[in-house]
Structures are given as structure tokens and as C-alpha cells.
Coordinates of C-alpha atoms in Angstrom, one line a residue:
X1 CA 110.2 38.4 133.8
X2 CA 107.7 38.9 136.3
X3 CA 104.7 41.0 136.1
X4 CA 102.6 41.8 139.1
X5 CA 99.4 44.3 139.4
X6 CA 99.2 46.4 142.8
X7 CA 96.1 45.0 144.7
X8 CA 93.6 47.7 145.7
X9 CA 94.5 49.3 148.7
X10 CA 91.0 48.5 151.1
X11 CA 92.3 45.0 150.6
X12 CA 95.9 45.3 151.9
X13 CA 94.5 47.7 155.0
X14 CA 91.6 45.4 155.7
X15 CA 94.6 42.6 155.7
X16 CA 97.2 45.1 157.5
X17 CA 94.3 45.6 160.4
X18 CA 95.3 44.8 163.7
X19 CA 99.1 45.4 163.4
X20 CA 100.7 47.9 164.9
X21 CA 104.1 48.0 163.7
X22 CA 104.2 46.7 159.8
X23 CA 107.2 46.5 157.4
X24 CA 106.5 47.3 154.0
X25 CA 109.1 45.6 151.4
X26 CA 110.0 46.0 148.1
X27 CA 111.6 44.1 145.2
X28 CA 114.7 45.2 142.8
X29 CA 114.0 43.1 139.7
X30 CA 110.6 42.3 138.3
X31 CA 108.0 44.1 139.7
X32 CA 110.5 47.3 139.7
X33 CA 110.5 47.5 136.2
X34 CA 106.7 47.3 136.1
X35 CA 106.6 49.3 138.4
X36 CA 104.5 48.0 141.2
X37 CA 107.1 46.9 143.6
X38 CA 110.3 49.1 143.8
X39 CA 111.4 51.7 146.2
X40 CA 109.0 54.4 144.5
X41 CA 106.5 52.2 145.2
X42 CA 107.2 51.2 148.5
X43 CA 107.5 54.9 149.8
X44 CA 104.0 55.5 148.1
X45 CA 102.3 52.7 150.0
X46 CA 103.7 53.4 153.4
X47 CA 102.3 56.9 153.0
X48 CA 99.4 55.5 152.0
X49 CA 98.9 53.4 155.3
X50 CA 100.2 56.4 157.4
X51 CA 97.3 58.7 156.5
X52 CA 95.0 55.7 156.3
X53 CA 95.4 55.5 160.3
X54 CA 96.0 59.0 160.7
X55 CA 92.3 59.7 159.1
X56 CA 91.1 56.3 161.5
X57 CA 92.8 57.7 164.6
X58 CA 94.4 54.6 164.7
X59 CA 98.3 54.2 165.6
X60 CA 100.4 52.5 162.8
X61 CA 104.2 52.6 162.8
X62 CA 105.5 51.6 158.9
X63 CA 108.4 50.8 158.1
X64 CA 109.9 51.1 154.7
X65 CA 113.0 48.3 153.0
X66 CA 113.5 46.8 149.9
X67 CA 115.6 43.8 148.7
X68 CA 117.6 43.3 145.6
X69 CA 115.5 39.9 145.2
X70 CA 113.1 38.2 147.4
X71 CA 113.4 35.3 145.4
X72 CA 117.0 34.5 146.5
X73 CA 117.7 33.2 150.2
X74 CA 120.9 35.4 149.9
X75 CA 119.4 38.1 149.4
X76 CA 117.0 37.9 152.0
X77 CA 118.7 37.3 154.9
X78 CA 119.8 40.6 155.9
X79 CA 115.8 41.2 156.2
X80 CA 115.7 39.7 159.3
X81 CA 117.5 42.8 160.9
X82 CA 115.1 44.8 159.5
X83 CA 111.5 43.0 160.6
X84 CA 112.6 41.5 163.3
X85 CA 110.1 43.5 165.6
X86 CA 107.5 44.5 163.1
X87 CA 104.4 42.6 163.6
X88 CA 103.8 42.1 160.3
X89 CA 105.4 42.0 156.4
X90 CA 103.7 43.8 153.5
X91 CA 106.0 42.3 150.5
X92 CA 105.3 43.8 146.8
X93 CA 107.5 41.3 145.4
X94 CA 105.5 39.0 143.2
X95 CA 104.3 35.7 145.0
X96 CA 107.5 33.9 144.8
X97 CA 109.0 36.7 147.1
X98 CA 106.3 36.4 149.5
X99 CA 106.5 32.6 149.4
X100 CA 110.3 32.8 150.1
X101 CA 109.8 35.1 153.1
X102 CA 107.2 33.1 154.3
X103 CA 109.4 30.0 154.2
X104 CA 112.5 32.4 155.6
X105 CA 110.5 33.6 158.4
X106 CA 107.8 31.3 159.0
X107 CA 106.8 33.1 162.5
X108 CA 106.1 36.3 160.7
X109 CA 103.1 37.0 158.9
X110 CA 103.9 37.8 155.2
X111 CA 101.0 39.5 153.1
X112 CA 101.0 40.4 149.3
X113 CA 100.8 43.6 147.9
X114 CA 100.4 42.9 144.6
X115 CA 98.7 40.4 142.5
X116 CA 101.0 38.2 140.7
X117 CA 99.5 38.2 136.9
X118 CA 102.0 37.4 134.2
X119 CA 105.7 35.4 134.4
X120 CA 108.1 34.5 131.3
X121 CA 111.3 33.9 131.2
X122 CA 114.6 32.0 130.6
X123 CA 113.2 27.9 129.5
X124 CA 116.9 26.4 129.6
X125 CA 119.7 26.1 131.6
X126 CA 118.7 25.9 135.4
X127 CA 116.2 24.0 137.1
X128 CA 113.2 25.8 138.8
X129 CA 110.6 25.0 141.1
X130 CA 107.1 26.5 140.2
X131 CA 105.9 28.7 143.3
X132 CA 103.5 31.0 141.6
X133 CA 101.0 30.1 138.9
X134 CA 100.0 33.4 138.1
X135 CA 96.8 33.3 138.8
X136 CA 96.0 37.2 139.4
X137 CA 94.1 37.0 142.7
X138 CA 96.5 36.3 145.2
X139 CA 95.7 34.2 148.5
X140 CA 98.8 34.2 150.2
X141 CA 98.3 36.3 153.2
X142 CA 95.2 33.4 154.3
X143 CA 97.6 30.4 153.4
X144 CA 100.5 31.1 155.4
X145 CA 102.5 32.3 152.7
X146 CA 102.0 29.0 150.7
X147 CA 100.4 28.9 147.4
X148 CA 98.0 25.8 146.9
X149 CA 96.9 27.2 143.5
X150 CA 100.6 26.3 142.1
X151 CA 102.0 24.4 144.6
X152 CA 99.3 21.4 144.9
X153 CA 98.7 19.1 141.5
X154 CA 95.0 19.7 141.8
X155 CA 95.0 23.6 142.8
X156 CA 92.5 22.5 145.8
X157 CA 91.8 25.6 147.6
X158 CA 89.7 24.3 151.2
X159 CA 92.5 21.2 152.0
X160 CA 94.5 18.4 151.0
X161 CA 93.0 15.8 148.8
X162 CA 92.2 12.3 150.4
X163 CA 95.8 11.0 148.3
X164 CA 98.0 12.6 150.5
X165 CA 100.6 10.3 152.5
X166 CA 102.5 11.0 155.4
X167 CA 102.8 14.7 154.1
X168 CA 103.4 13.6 150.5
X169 CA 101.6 14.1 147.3
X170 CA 99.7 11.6 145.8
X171 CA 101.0 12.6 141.9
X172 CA 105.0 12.0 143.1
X173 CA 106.0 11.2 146.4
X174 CA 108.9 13.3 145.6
X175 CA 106.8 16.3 146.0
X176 CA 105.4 18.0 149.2
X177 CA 101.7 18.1 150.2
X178 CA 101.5 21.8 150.3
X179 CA 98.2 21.7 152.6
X180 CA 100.1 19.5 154.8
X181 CA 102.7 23.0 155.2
X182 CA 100.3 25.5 155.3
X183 CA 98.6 23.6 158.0
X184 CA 102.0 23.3 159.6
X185 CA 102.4 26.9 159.1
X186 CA 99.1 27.9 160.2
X187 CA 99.7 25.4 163.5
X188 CA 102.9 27.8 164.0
X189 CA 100.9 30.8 163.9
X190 CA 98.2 30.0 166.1
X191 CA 96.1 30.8 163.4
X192 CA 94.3 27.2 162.5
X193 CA 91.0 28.4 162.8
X194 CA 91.5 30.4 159.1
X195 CA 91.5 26.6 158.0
X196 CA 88.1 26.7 158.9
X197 CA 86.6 29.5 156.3
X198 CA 85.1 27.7 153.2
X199 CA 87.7 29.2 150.2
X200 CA 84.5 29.8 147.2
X201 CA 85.2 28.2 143.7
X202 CA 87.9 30.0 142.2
X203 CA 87.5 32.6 139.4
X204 CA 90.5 31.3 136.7
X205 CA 89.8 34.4 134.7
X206 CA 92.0 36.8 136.2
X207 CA 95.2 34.9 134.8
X208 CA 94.9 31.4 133.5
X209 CA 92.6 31.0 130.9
X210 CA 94.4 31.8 127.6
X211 CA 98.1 30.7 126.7
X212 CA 100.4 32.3 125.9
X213 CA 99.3 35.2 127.6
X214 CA 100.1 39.0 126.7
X215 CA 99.7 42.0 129.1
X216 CA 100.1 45.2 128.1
X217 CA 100.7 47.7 131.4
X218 CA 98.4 50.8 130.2
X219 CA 100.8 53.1 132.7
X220 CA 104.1 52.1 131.1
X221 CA 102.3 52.8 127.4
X222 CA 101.4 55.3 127.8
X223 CA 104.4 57.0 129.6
X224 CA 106.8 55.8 126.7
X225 CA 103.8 57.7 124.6

């Protein structure tokens, strides 16, 4: 299970800015049963952004879609129809979603909606791949849709360490230097020049700092109340 928290909404229009034709996209497992990223919730958000504009004078065409799982490549690939002239990808899945759409559509620029904060689940049978650490401030929409928090050994947030090989990580060559692909991604993008912004030391308070972890969603209390 999957829990994500809906990031404040000046941060997904300041991200959304610019693009005129976005697609906001929605999940059908995790985040729909907490609530932040089902179909209710994708319907609330593209209203959201439609009156933002509309208050702005600016002109912003939203589209609205959901998935069964943006986790899945299956499941995903009938999204192409669907964003395939939208400028942009709002995805309220949690930050595996986004990471898979990013790597689905790497030409498209996939932001977050939410903030990925809590994940537990199934610890046998299967092998998986982290892609999200959980970390409660998510950066995907700067990184390309990579996340260097959980997907480089030493969480380095401005680049790849001096280790790195040939595109490899220093801790197992078997693994992938994730700065290596966001710069790849970036390069793809044309949009390099975000490499340049000095990334502050992170605050690990929002979702690492005390294992296990329990979160309690006050507005699912308090409804079953």
C-alpha cells in the first residue's frame, strides 16, 4: 500500500505555468483509496486549474484520464492516445507512477501531484525495484521524472558522485547511475540548464526519519467517525 499526500496547489500551478494544453491523470489503486489520486480527485483538480486561469485570464485547456495503475507498463500504454498532444502530464499517482510515465514517455513532461509519504506492502514473493523512497517532498517534475533520492545509493541531490563509470554506479555496476538518466532525460528535453540550479540540503523530516513509520489520514478518520 501506497500512501501519497496532495501537494498544495500554488505548487502544482506554479509547476503547470507555461502549458497550454495539460492532462491531468489519475491512479486506480493506492492513492484511490487514500484518496488523493482517483477519479474524484482528478475531476477536483482539473476544476481547480480551470478557474485558476479563468481568474488569471490565462487560457488552459485540461484534460481529465485515469489509469488502473501507473505502475504497470500494461496498463499505461493506452495513455499515449490520450496525451499525445497535451503539453504536459499532471500524474497523482504516487512517485512510482510518475517515474513509470516518465520512463514510458520520456518526451513528455511528467509532474507530481502529490507527495509520496508512506509505502508497505507485500515482503515475499516477487522481486521489486525501489523507485520511490518516500521521502514526502517530491522533486520529480525538476529531475526529469527520475528520482535521485531513491534511485542513487547516496541520495545526492545536485549530480552524480565522482564513482560513477560509463553510466554505472559505483556501489554495483549492475545498477544504473540515475544522474547519468536524468541528464540523458534532461538532454532530451532541452531542458539542461535546470541542472544548473543548486538543489539546498534536503529536509529528511517529511518522511524518513523514524522506522517503521505510521500515518494516520485525519480525512479518512474522521469520515469513518
Amino acid at each position: 500500500m501506497i500512501v501519497a499526500s496532495s501537494k498544495p496547489f500554488p505548487e502544482i500551478k506554479q509547476m503547470l505555468s507555461g502549458f497550454k494544453k495539460v492532462c491531468v491523470l489519475g491512479c486506480g489503486s493506492c492513492v484511490t483509496i487514500c484518496h488523493t489520486g482517483g477519479e474524484k480527485q482528478v475531476a477536483e483538480l482539473a476544476a481547480q486549474l480551470r478557474l485558476a486561469a479563468k481568474l488569471e485570464g490565462r487560457q488552459i485547456e485540461v484534460k481529465e484520464d485515469s489509469t488502473l495503475r501507473q505502475c504497470e507498463w500494461e496498463f499505461i500504454d493506452d495513455i499515449k492516445e490520450v496525451i499525445k498532444d497535451c503539453d504536459a502530464v499532471l500524474s497523482i499517482a504516487c512517485g512510482v507512477g510518475v517515474q513509470y510515465m516518465a520512463e514510458k514517455f520520456p518526451r513528455m513532461r511528467i509532474f507530481p501531484g502529490v507527495n509520496t509519504t508512506f509505502m508497505g506492502g507485500p515482503v515475499e514473493q516477487g522481486i521489486f525495484w525501489e523507485r520511490c523512497a518516500g521521502c514526502g517532498n517530491c522533486i520529480l517534475g525538476t529531475t526529469g521524472g527520475l528520482c535521485p533520492v531513491s534511485r542513487c545509493a547516496k541520495s545526492l541531490m545536485n549530480g552524480p558522485c565522482g564513482g560513477s563509470q560509463n553510466g554505472k554506479c559505483e556501489v554495483s555496476q549492475e545498477t544504473p547511475c540515475v544522474w547519468h538518466q536524468i541528464y540523458d532525460q534532461l538532454d532530451t528535453q532541452q531542458l539542461l540548464a535546470t541542472m544548473e540550479r543548486i538543489v539546498p540540503p534536503k529536509d529528511w523530516t517529511t518522511g524518513m526519519e523514524n522506522h517503521p513509520r505510521k500515518m494516520v489520514l485525519e480525512h479518512l478518520v474522521m469520515k469513518k467517525q
